[in-house]
Every structure is written in structure tokens, then in C-alpha cells.
Amino acid sequence: MPPAAATDTLDAVPDAAGRPAGGRSRRWSRRLPWRTAVAAAGGIALLFAFPGWSLTGLAVLGPAALALAVHGQRARSGAWLGLVLGLAFFVPLLSWSGTYVGAFPWLALAVSQALFVAALGAATAAVSGLRLWPLWTAALWVLDESLRGRLPLGGFPWGRLGFSQTDGPFLALAAYGGVPLVGFAVALTGALLAAAVLALVRARRAAAPRAAAALVAGALAVPLAGAAAWLPLPGSSLTDGGPAVTVAVVQGDVPEAGLEFNARRRAVLDNHVQQTLDLAARVAAGDEAQPDLVVWPENSSDIDPYTNDDAARAISRAAGAIGAPILVGAVVEGPGEYLSNTGIVWDPESGPGDTYVKRHPVPLAEYVPARAFFRFFSDKVDLVRRDFTHGTEVGVLDMGGARVGDVICFEVVYDSLVADTVDAGAELLVVQTNNATFGYTDESAQQVAAAQVRAVEFGRSVALASTSGISAVIAPDGSLVRSSGLFTSAVFVEEIARRDGATLAQRLGAGPEWALSALGAGAVLAVAVPALRARRSRA
């Protein structure tokens, strides 16, 4: 890693103790408010890149703003500025998490995520004196998101830079290095733009405009490379790339939004049964194609069909009428005191068959670790009366002549859970989800955006079934072929190719993430190790 170099004449030159030298101390303190404003504006710009607004091009302004705000600053100031950007982004982005449970769980989640951005701000400030600092800055975004997606309690990788790119040139990079490479490209473009701004305002050197122009050219080269990366990738056709199966996605809707969405559990099941019966009538009339398989959402049967004969008969009636297996999202009793969030393949002749049990139940929503501890902060944890178990098997299910890869709800944002499903032979992906507990918010659209990126990452079409919306059918280029509204019933019937090719992202697996994370960590060490040695020599 190259040694630190002079960076910006706007920044104070520190003395031996690390404090801004001489009269620059007051000048530095005066600059902190505008740096704070820049960081906050970066968080808001990043928010606008996500569904709700979907101004995807604004995503680069988040990393650009953070890089500008922390450049030449101490790690402590960088942490503050990162926290400001993180709060400006995550508090509104995650507002759906408090829709029916109040402000405390929402703000606690948002602050916990913003703390990771605070660490990112500190690290970005530390490496801002290195040569090639835009590269290290972009790698640090990948490192920060990799940690946030794993810690604590399995992490929460929502709101990653890559998930903002549902269209545009950066999205193609998902096929080559997954979500981490997309995020790296967004962050690198932003950091290069920040470097260009600094080059224009720092010294009155004749070379400064040329340096700024070179940096702008570099920033433009990244999305241009992404645009070129589209050329060998699949297009918007659902049927190209392999023999097709006809898939029906059923959104039955729920009686009411909120935490009590399934208080009338039989009504929710009946809604999905009735929509399937109506589809069968249209098929018989020749108005719809005969599906090879049908997808119902998560929580479409919160009555355990293994123990409740009435629920089992209702599902069998629907499967028999449509003449195709149904992937039912059910809450199943057991093992032991636990519940299982389960996808069940329900055959029209033989009944329940293969199953997939959700492997990553949501902490504090589907299970409560250290219940007494968390109850001290909020009694809402007791809304989770029984914990859900963690499944152990990959969700590849044989149904209707296809190998269907099933992930349930938030699992779609976890790289490894989707990757090993495709590695196990999934020819198309299915996301079963229930969004009724988030009301009329952007949560569902944000989840669809993640599924769009996964489609490109693995070159697979995605069928997303929600109890109450948004349900969608997504082509391998990430485009929405069909999508529903919130809190309405909908049925989609589409031919979808069974694809078995492997993208470069699939072959490389977590390699790009680890390599880029190591690059960022190495940059921090290149600054931290000499600083520690210098401190010890002075002691």
C-alpha cells in the first residue's frame, strides 16, 4: 500500500499530536457544519436512489458526499459524518419497520445500521491521505456492507448500494461480481467525482483542471464499462435460454393490513384457494394457459395443513382444480416447541411432498434471542409468542417439471442463501413473501428491487409471490414483466425458461466480496500500523 500523501490544502495539516496545527484549528471547526450538511445531503440523495423514488443515478452521490465530507479529517470526525449520512439514509429508508410496532424498534434498527456507516466514515477519513484513495474508499464500502450483512444476529444487508440499481449501467455488473461489485462500482464512481471536486478547489495549480478532467473521465468510465457489460447477458425475454414451464403466481390478498393481517387465518387461505379456483375456470374456458406449477406466497396458510384436515382439503381442492402442484407458504408446527416457516409442494394427486424451511428467520420478528434482555427495551418482543426454527436444507424443489429455487421473504437480500440455491440446481427462482405487516410503505418495492438484482446476478427469471403485494415476474435482465399493486388480488401466468447456465458471479461466489473487503482493510492497516508505531515511539 503506498504511503500517505498530501491531499487537500483546504484540510488542516495536523501537528505531531494529531491536532490541526496553529490557527487552522478554528478554521477546521468552522468547516465541520458544512461537512455535516454535505454528509446529510449524501444520505438523502442515496435514499432517493431506492424504491419510493427510484432515481438510481443519485446513488453515486452518497459515496461522493461522504468522501468529500471526511476528506483530510480525523477518524473521530469521520465517524460523526458517517453517522450523519447513515441516519439521513436509514431512518427514512427503514420507516416501514415501525409501521405497526411504533418508533422504538424502527429507530433502533436504523441507528444500528447507521453505526456501521459511522465506522465507514472513520475508515474513509483515515485512508483519504493515501494515493489512489478513491479506490480504497470504494473498497471500504464493500467491507462495511459485508460486515453489516453478517453482524449481529446474522446481519441485515438491507439498503446496500447494489440494491438501488434496478436499471442503468451498473446493474449489469451483478452478473460478474454480484451485489458487492455493483456497490463497488457505485462507490468508486462517487469517490472519483469527489476527487474531481477536490482537484478543482484545492490549489491554484495549472495542473488542477487537467487532474479534475482526468478524474471525471475515470468516473464516467465506470458506468461505461457497466454498459458494455450488458452485451453478452440475457435480455428481457422470459422464454429464451431453455425449455419453458408455465408458472402461475397467485396473490390472494389479506382481510386487513397490520400485525393482525392473519387474525382471520382461514380467510387468507380461502383467498388464495379462490383465486386459484378462478384461474382454473379461466384455464378451462381457454382464457389462460394451463400452468405447470403454481406459486402461493409466504403465510398463505397459517393453518398447519399437516394437522388441520380442513386446511388440507382446501389446498387439495385448489390443486386438483388447477391440475398442477402448488408451492404453499405455510406455518407448520414443530419441531418441538418451535414453528417452521415452510414452503410445501402440494401435488394435486398425492398431496404434500417436498418442503423448504426458511433458513434465516428474522431476529426479533420470527424469533427472539435473549428475550428478557430485549423486553427491557420494548414489550413488543412478546408479540412473537413462539420462535421459528432455522431450516438447514437448501430450497431446491422439483415441481411441474422444473427445479425451483425457493427463498422466503428477507432471505432474498442474503447473498449466500440465494447463491447456494442456484448452485444446488435451481432453474428459476421463487421468492415467497408476506408484506402485509408493513402496510402501504416502500418495503415491498425495496424487496422487489433486491429480486431484480438477483435475476441479473444469476441469469435466472424470478417469480415473486406476496400475500398482499407487490407480486412480480422478473426477467433475467432485471426488468419487471408483471407486477401487482398493494392490497389487491392478482394472478400472473407466464412461460418461464428453465435456465442452467452459470454467470461469472455464480462461479466466483463470495470471491469478489472478500477480495474487495481485503483491499479496504489493507488500506486501513496501511494507515493504522505506522500511526501505532509512531505513538509507541513517542511513549
XYZ file of C-alpha atoms in Angstrom:
539
model
C 0.000 0.000 0.000
C 1.501 3.423 -0.930
C 2.429 5.905 1.797
C 0.217 8.790 2.746
C 0.460 11.848 0.523
C -0.658 15.453 0.728
C -4.290 15.607 -0.143
C -6.055 18.931 0.093
C -4.956 22.433 1.005
C -8.434 23.024 2.430
C -7.629 20.487 5.133
C -5.689 21.349 8.237
C -2.177 19.903 8.479
C -2.022 18.030 11.799
C 0.725 18.526 14.321
C 2.638 15.669 15.958
C -0.243 15.015 18.354
C -2.720 14.725 15.512
C -4.388 18.132 16.153
C -4.891 20.730 13.437
C -1.840 22.991 13.508
C -1.852 26.620 14.631
C -4.681 28.873 13.650
C -6.176 26.219 11.413
C -7.895 24.640 14.398
C -10.625 27.255 14.412
C -10.878 27.140 10.639
C -11.310 23.340 10.860
C -14.071 23.667 13.465
C -15.889 26.181 11.291
C -15.826 23.738 8.418
C -17.429 20.885 10.364
C -21.008 22.270 9.987
C -20.782 22.377 6.184
C -19.215 18.942 6.165
C -22.135 17.741 8.280
C -24.564 19.283 5.806
C -22.773 17.572 2.909
C -22.978 14.210 4.706
C -26.686 14.652 5.420
C -27.339 15.610 1.795
C -25.473 12.473 0.699
C -27.727 10.303 2.840
C -30.836 11.898 1.369
C -29.504 11.517 -2.188
C -28.854 7.845 -1.503
C -32.382 7.442 -0.166
C -33.803 8.887 -3.384
C -31.970 6.197 -5.373
C -34.109 3.481 -3.762
C -37.729 2.475 -4.481
C -40.187 5.091 -3.490
C -38.284 7.443 -5.770
C -36.055 5.057 -7.796
C -33.726 7.813 -9.020
C -30.963 5.236 -9.352
C -28.377 7.643 -10.712
C -28.359 9.561 -7.422
C -26.778 6.591 -5.631
C -23.272 7.774 -6.572
C -23.858 10.994 -4.630
C -23.959 9.083 -1.323
C -20.344 7.847 -1.502
C -19.304 11.129 -3.167
C -20.729 13.182 -0.301
C -19.133 11.013 2.365
C -15.758 11.150 0.613
C -15.948 14.949 0.348
C -17.125 15.413 3.922
C -14.458 13.270 5.592
C -11.517 14.054 3.331
C -8.479 15.010 5.383
C -10.353 14.671 8.673
C -9.550 12.669 11.771
C -11.211 9.300 12.166
C -13.300 10.737 15.002
C -14.746 13.441 12.769
C -15.187 10.874 10.003
C -17.232 8.712 12.367
C -19.551 11.638 13.145
C -20.001 12.464 9.476
C -20.618 8.823 8.612
C -23.218 8.631 11.361
C -24.982 11.707 9.964
C -25.099 10.202 6.476
C -26.230 6.848 7.862
C -29.058 8.374 9.880
C -30.199 10.569 6.978
C -30.392 7.422 4.866
C -31.569 4.638 7.138
C -34.127 6.470 9.286
C -36.456 7.174 6.345
C -35.460 4.055 4.366
C -36.459 1.723 7.204
C -39.533 3.666 8.353
C -41.654 0.685 7.283
C -40.220 -1.313 10.185
C -42.140 0.851 12.656
C -45.447 0.963 10.815
C -47.357 -1.093 13.371
C -44.898 -1.524 16.250
C -44.015 2.077 16.998
C -40.947 4.268 16.705
C -38.563 2.478 19.056
C -37.934 -0.719 17.025
C -37.707 1.345 13.828
C -35.229 3.860 15.244
C -33.217 1.168 16.996
C -32.819 -0.700 13.700
C -31.964 2.497 11.800
C -29.390 3.602 14.374
C -27.788 0.151 14.463
C -27.306 0.310 10.692
C -26.095 3.904 10.794
C -23.386 2.916 13.276
C -21.830 0.774 10.553
C -21.736 3.845 8.310
C -20.101 5.744 11.173
C -17.327 3.153 11.140
C -17.149 3.547 7.363
C -16.792 7.308 7.756
C -13.925 6.873 10.217
C -12.130 4.428 7.924
C -12.707 6.619 4.858
C -11.233 9.621 6.670
C -8.225 7.540 7.680
C -7.395 6.439 4.125
C -8.149 9.799 2.489
C -4.476 10.741 2.678
C -3.335 7.736 0.663
C -2.578 7.813 -3.028
C -5.371 6.223 -5.047
C -7.722 6.957 -2.139
C -10.896 6.738 -4.301
C -10.106 3.059 -4.885
C -9.636 2.322 -1.185
C -12.762 4.326 -0.372
C -14.895 2.215 -2.730
C -13.444 -0.997 -1.314
C -14.321 0.176 2.199
C -17.991 0.441 1.193
C -17.882 -3.245 0.258
C -16.173 -4.145 3.525
C -18.671 -2.149 5.547
C -21.667 -3.738 3.794
C -20.183 -7.216 4.206
C -19.942 -6.680 7.957
C -23.404 -5.132 8.152
C -24.815 -8.147 6.323
C -23.403 -10.564 8.891
C -23.394 -8.817 12.277
C -25.117 -9.029 14.693
C -27.508 -11.995 14.700
C -26.779 -12.830 11.081
C -26.800 -9.199 9.940
C -29.253 -7.102 7.974
C -27.995 -6.396 4.424
C -30.901 -4.102 3.518
C -30.156 -0.835 1.732
C -26.880 -1.934 0.150
C -25.680 0.276 -2.685
C -26.145 -2.534 -5.188
C -29.831 -2.942 -4.381
C -30.525 0.608 -5.534
C -29.537 -0.238 -9.112
C -32.650 -1.765 -10.628
C -31.796 -0.322 -14.024
C -28.946 1.584 -15.638
C -25.364 0.589 -16.459
C -24.237 -0.564 -13.018
C -26.837 -3.343 -12.814
C -25.067 -5.492 -15.413
C -22.072 -5.838 -13.105
C -24.173 -8.055 -10.827
C -23.644 -10.876 -13.344
C -19.865 -10.574 -12.918
C -19.393 -9.994 -9.207
C -22.790 -9.944 -7.544
C -24.169 -7.189 -5.343
C -20.687 -6.351 -3.936
C -19.303 -5.491 -7.387
C -22.318 -3.309 -8.189
C -21.868 -1.473 -4.890
C -18.140 -1.101 -5.505
C -18.773 0.443 -8.929
C -21.297 2.912 -7.484
C -18.932 3.865 -4.656
C -15.915 4.151 -6.967
C -17.808 6.468 -9.308
C -18.848 8.636 -6.369
C -15.344 8.724 -4.900
C -13.843 9.706 -8.253
C -16.381 12.521 -8.560
C -15.416 13.686 -5.073
C -11.734 13.622 -6.043
C -12.544 15.694 -9.126
C -14.283 18.313 -6.994
C -11.314 18.461 -4.617
C -8.915 18.783 -7.545
C -10.830 21.812 -8.790
C -10.975 23.645 -5.464
C -7.691 22.804 -3.856
C -4.502 24.520 -5.124
C -4.302 27.150 -7.825
C -2.083 24.907 -9.913
C -2.248 24.793 -13.678
C -2.432 21.026 -13.493
C -5.532 21.057 -11.318
C -8.070 21.380 -14.161
C -6.311 18.585 -16.039
C -6.362 16.403 -12.939
C -10.048 17.121 -12.429
C -10.803 16.282 -16.043
C -8.931 13.001 -15.716
C -10.877 12.125 -12.593
C -14.207 12.953 -14.243
C -13.184 10.760 -17.178
C -12.434 7.974 -14.716
C -15.823 8.428 -13.062
C -17.533 8.187 -16.457
C -15.503 5.134 -17.420
C -17.021 3.028 -14.637
C -20.669 3.223 -15.807
C -19.490 2.952 -19.425
C -17.806 -0.326 -18.521
C -21.056 -1.406 -16.916
C -22.974 -0.533 -20.077
C -20.583 -2.637 -22.141
C -21.006 -5.498 -19.677
C -24.654 -5.825 -20.768
C -23.696 -7.061 -24.230
C -23.294 -10.810 -23.533
C -26.060 -11.001 -20.921
C -29.631 -12.321 -21.331
C -32.310 -9.891 -22.449
C -35.841 -9.276 -21.286
C -37.343 -12.479 -22.670
C -38.694 -14.919 -20.095
C -38.650 -17.833 -22.524
C -35.145 -17.653 -24.048
C -32.380 -19.807 -22.641
C -34.002 -23.190 -22.144
C -37.181 -25.254 -22.232
C -40.051 -23.344 -20.648
C -42.567 -24.141 -17.949
C -45.763 -22.205 -17.370
C -45.816 -20.618 -13.924
C -48.807 -19.068 -12.153
C -48.202 -16.561 -9.347
C -51.175 -16.081 -7.023
C -51.634 -13.064 -4.741
C -54.769 -13.715 -2.723
C -54.649 -10.558 -0.535
C -55.450 -10.385 3.184
C -58.518 -9.152 5.077
C -56.571 -6.262 6.612
C -53.092 -4.807 6.814
C -51.058 -4.807 10.004
C -49.790 -7.212 12.617
C -53.218 -8.864 12.718
C -53.217 -9.467 8.962
C -53.712 -13.170 9.579
C -56.046 -12.969 12.577
C -58.594 -14.499 10.236
C -56.223 -17.162 9.010
C -58.886 -19.119 7.195
C -59.888 -16.017 5.227
C -56.308 -15.634 3.945
C -56.169 -19.293 2.927
C -59.599 -19.056 1.312
C -58.486 -16.014 -0.686
C -55.642 -17.979 -2.244
C -57.821 -21.017 -2.814
C -60.482 -18.895 -4.510
C -58.004 -17.105 -6.756
C -56.648 -20.487 -7.827
C -60.155 -21.835 -8.467
C -60.929 -18.754 -10.558
C -57.738 -19.321 -12.513
C -58.743 -22.937 -13.116
C -62.056 -21.716 -14.526
C -60.256 -19.373 -16.913
C -57.937 -22.175 -17.973
C -60.927 -24.426 -18.661
C -62.508 -21.653 -20.727
C -59.321 -21.256 -22.757
C -58.650 -17.735 -21.453
C -55.409 -18.662 -19.668
C -52.657 -21.196 -20.351
C -52.559 -24.324 -18.225
C -49.843 -23.783 -15.618
C -47.257 -26.451 -14.869
C -46.842 -25.105 -11.346
C -48.470 -22.524 -9.082
C -46.765 -20.318 -6.501
C -48.561 -19.100 -3.402
C -46.842 -16.649 -1.021
C -45.431 -16.937 2.456
C -48.196 -17.158 5.089
C -50.812 -18.145 2.520
C -51.755 -20.879 5.007
C -51.024 -20.006 8.608
C -53.187 -23.001 9.462
C -50.883 -26.025 9.566
C -52.215 -28.286 6.781
C -50.442 -31.280 8.282
C -52.543 -31.109 11.438
C -55.717 -29.426 10.175
C -57.722 -31.601 7.802
C -59.946 -28.725 6.735
C -56.961 -26.659 5.549
C -55.502 -29.681 3.786
C -58.782 -30.330 1.956
C -58.980 -26.681 0.837
C -55.460 -26.776 -0.590
C -56.091 -30.145 -2.239
C -59.252 -28.756 -3.792
C -57.309 -25.867 -5.325
C -54.502 -28.130 -6.560
C -56.985 -30.595 -8.035
C -58.906 -27.837 -9.818
C -55.834 -26.295 -11.395
C -54.258 -29.682 -12.141
C -50.762 -28.579 -11.087
C -48.617 -28.647 -7.948
C -48.894 -25.597 -5.701
C -45.996 -24.222 -3.673
C -47.830 -23.303 -0.461
C -46.334 -20.947 2.125
C -47.368 -22.442 5.449
C -46.695 -22.055 9.159
C -46.068 -25.591 10.392
C -45.986 -26.875 13.961
C -42.616 -28.173 15.165
C -40.019 -29.308 15.598
C -40.785 -29.456 19.301
C -41.856 -26.106 20.725
C -40.889 -24.252 17.550
C -42.738 -23.256 14.402
C -41.441 -23.673 10.845
C -41.902 -21.128 8.051
C -42.285 -23.678 5.269
C -42.766 -23.911 1.533
C -44.693 -27.118 0.757
C -45.048 -28.627 -2.707
C -48.694 -29.747 -2.765
C -49.369 -32.206 -5.561
C -52.929 -32.438 -6.979
C -52.882 -36.234 -6.583
C -50.524 -37.136 -3.756
C -50.851 -34.027 -1.578
C -47.910 -32.587 0.403
C -44.424 -33.539 -0.778
C -41.062 -31.754 -0.794
C -40.579 -28.872 1.618
C -38.264 -25.955 2.245
C -37.963 -24.442 5.736
C -36.796 -20.836 5.944
C -33.149 -20.864 6.944
C -32.854 -17.274 8.136
C -35.864 -16.350 10.266
C -35.816 -12.672 11.182
C -34.493 -11.972 14.694
C -36.956 -10.066 16.912
C -39.707 -10.734 14.369
C -39.767 -14.521 13.900
C -37.668 -15.453 16.910
C -36.405 -13.542 19.940
C -32.895 -14.237 21.210
C -32.272 -13.156 24.805
C -35.947 -12.339 25.230
C -35.592 -10.921 28.756
C -32.883 -8.520 27.586
C -34.846 -7.179 24.629
C -38.077 -6.991 26.649
C -36.297 -4.411 28.827
C -36.311 -2.072 25.800
C -39.704 -2.939 24.320
C -42.550 -5.260 25.234
C -43.254 -5.643 21.505
C -40.940 -8.668 21.531
C -43.770 -10.590 23.204
C -45.795 -10.267 20.008
C -43.550 -13.149 18.919
C -45.219 -15.766 21.091
C -43.348 -18.760 19.681
C -39.972 -18.824 17.991
C -39.465 -20.095 14.461
C -36.790 -22.668 13.839
C -33.876 -22.279 11.410
C -34.099 -24.597 8.427
C -30.980 -26.464 7.339
C -31.680 -27.606 3.759
C -31.272 -25.587 0.566
C -34.625 -24.758 -1.034
C -34.461 -26.525 -4.412
C -37.788 -28.234 -5.112
C -38.825 -30.416 -8.034
C -42.272 -29.408 -9.219
C -44.065 -29.186 -12.529
C -41.042 -30.428 -14.438
C -38.737 -27.695 -13.127
C -36.095 -27.308 -10.437
C -37.454 -24.367 -8.463
C -35.196 -22.417 -6.100
C -37.233 -21.137 -3.161
C -36.172 -18.307 -0.843
C -38.581 -16.848 1.682
C -39.088 -13.121 2.277
C -35.973 -11.292 3.553
C -33.751 -14.205 2.531
C -33.562 -12.614 -0.917
C -31.140 -9.952 0.388
C -28.640 -12.502 1.761
C -26.060 -13.370 -0.887
C -25.199 -16.851 0.327
C -28.808 -18.021 0.711
C -29.613 -17.223 -2.907
C -26.237 -18.353 -4.263
C -26.313 -21.839 -2.778
C -29.876 -22.274 -4.043
C -28.699 -21.641 -7.605
C -25.570 -23.756 -7.023
C -27.845 -26.629 -5.981
C -29.501 -26.588 -9.407
C -32.322 -24.032 -9.339
C -33.502 -23.311 -12.893
C -35.714 -20.425 -11.849
C -36.050 -18.542 -8.583
C -39.143 -18.072 -6.453
C -39.493 -15.573 -3.606
C -42.387 -16.282 -1.244
C -43.113 -13.261 0.920
C -45.670 -11.589 3.141
C -45.638 -7.783 3.195
C -48.970 -7.194 4.933
C -47.213 -6.300 8.190
C -45.633 -3.229 6.561
C -48.773 -1.575 5.240
C -48.688 0.855 2.335
C -44.946 1.507 2.554
C -41.971 1.085 0.239
C -40.808 -2.141 1.913
C -42.350 -4.353 -0.741
C -40.878 -2.304 -3.592
C -37.453 -2.446 -1.935
C -37.749 -6.214 -1.753
C -38.728 -6.435 -5.411
C -35.650 -4.340 -6.243
C -33.427 -6.884 -4.496
C -35.067 -9.672 -6.517
C -34.396 -7.705 -9.722
C -30.686 -7.564 -8.921
C -30.682 -11.310 -8.137
C -32.205 -12.039 -11.546
C -29.238 -10.382 -13.254
C -26.712 -11.835 -10.826
C -27.676 -15.414 -11.623
C -29.233 -15.083 -15.082
C -32.496 -16.533 -13.805
C -36.083 -15.351 -14.030
C -37.725 -14.685 -10.670
C -41.343 -15.246 -9.647
C -42.153 -13.273 -6.503
C -45.431 -14.066 -4.745
C -46.722 -11.832 -1.948
C -49.848 -12.220 0.151
C -50.794 -8.573 -0.382
C -48.341 -7.151 -2.933
C -46.112 -6.394 -4.649
C -46.023 -9.700 -6.532
C -43.903 -9.755 -9.682
C -42.438 -11.743 -12.529
C -38.891 -10.601 -13.298
C -36.870 -11.338 -16.442
C -33.167 -12.307 -16.334
C -32.169 -8.735 -17.204
C -33.927 -7.491 -14.065
C -36.883 -5.945 -15.881
C -40.388 -6.268 -14.451
C -42.559 -8.277 -16.831
C -45.581 -8.294 -14.494
C -46.223 -6.625 -11.162
C -49.220 -6.111 -8.893
C -50.388 -3.347 -6.598
C -50.549 -3.391 -2.815
C -53.522 -4.934 -1.010
C -55.283 -6.296 -4.027
C -55.684 -9.766 -5.511
C -53.728 -10.669 -8.634
C -52.785 -13.717 -10.713
C -49.995 -13.871 -13.282
C -49.469 -16.744 -15.722
C -46.196 -16.691 -17.656
C -43.957 -19.083 -19.536
C -40.511 -19.075 -17.929
C -37.398 -20.746 -19.293
C -35.580 -23.314 -17.197
C -32.050 -21.936 -17.232
C -28.998 -23.922 -16.180
C -26.151 -21.636 -17.257
C -23.779 -20.113 -14.718
C -22.870 -16.427 -14.645
C -19.371 -15.355 -13.681
C -20.823 -14.092 -10.406
C -22.104 -17.574 -9.635
C -18.734 -19.146 -10.444
C -16.810 -16.658 -8.322
C -19.223 -16.823 -5.393
C -18.120 -14.637 -2.489
C -14.670 -14.120 -4.027
C -15.223 -10.536 -5.242
C -16.637 -9.500 -1.878
C -13.708 -10.983 0.035
C -11.130 -9.511 -2.354
C -12.603 -6.014 -2.261
C -13.081 -6.182 1.506
C -9.460 -7.211 1.925
C -8.426 -4.250 -0.233
C -10.306 -1.860 2.040
C -8.989 -3.485 5.216
C -5.442 -3.344 3.833
C -5.765 0.394 3.224
C -6.847 0.965 6.815
C -3.932 -1.113 8.084
C -1.538 0.876 5.891
C -2.567 3.959 7.877
C -3.124 2.410 11.294
C 0.107 0.413 11.643
C 2.511 3.355 11.069
C 0.372 5.547 13.339
C 0.571 2.980 16.148
C 4.327 2.632 15.710
C 4.723 6.388 15.852
C 2.629 6.569 19.014
C 4.704 3.841 20.680
C 7.950 5.568 19.735
C 6.714 8.762 21.406
C 5.603 6.935 24.549
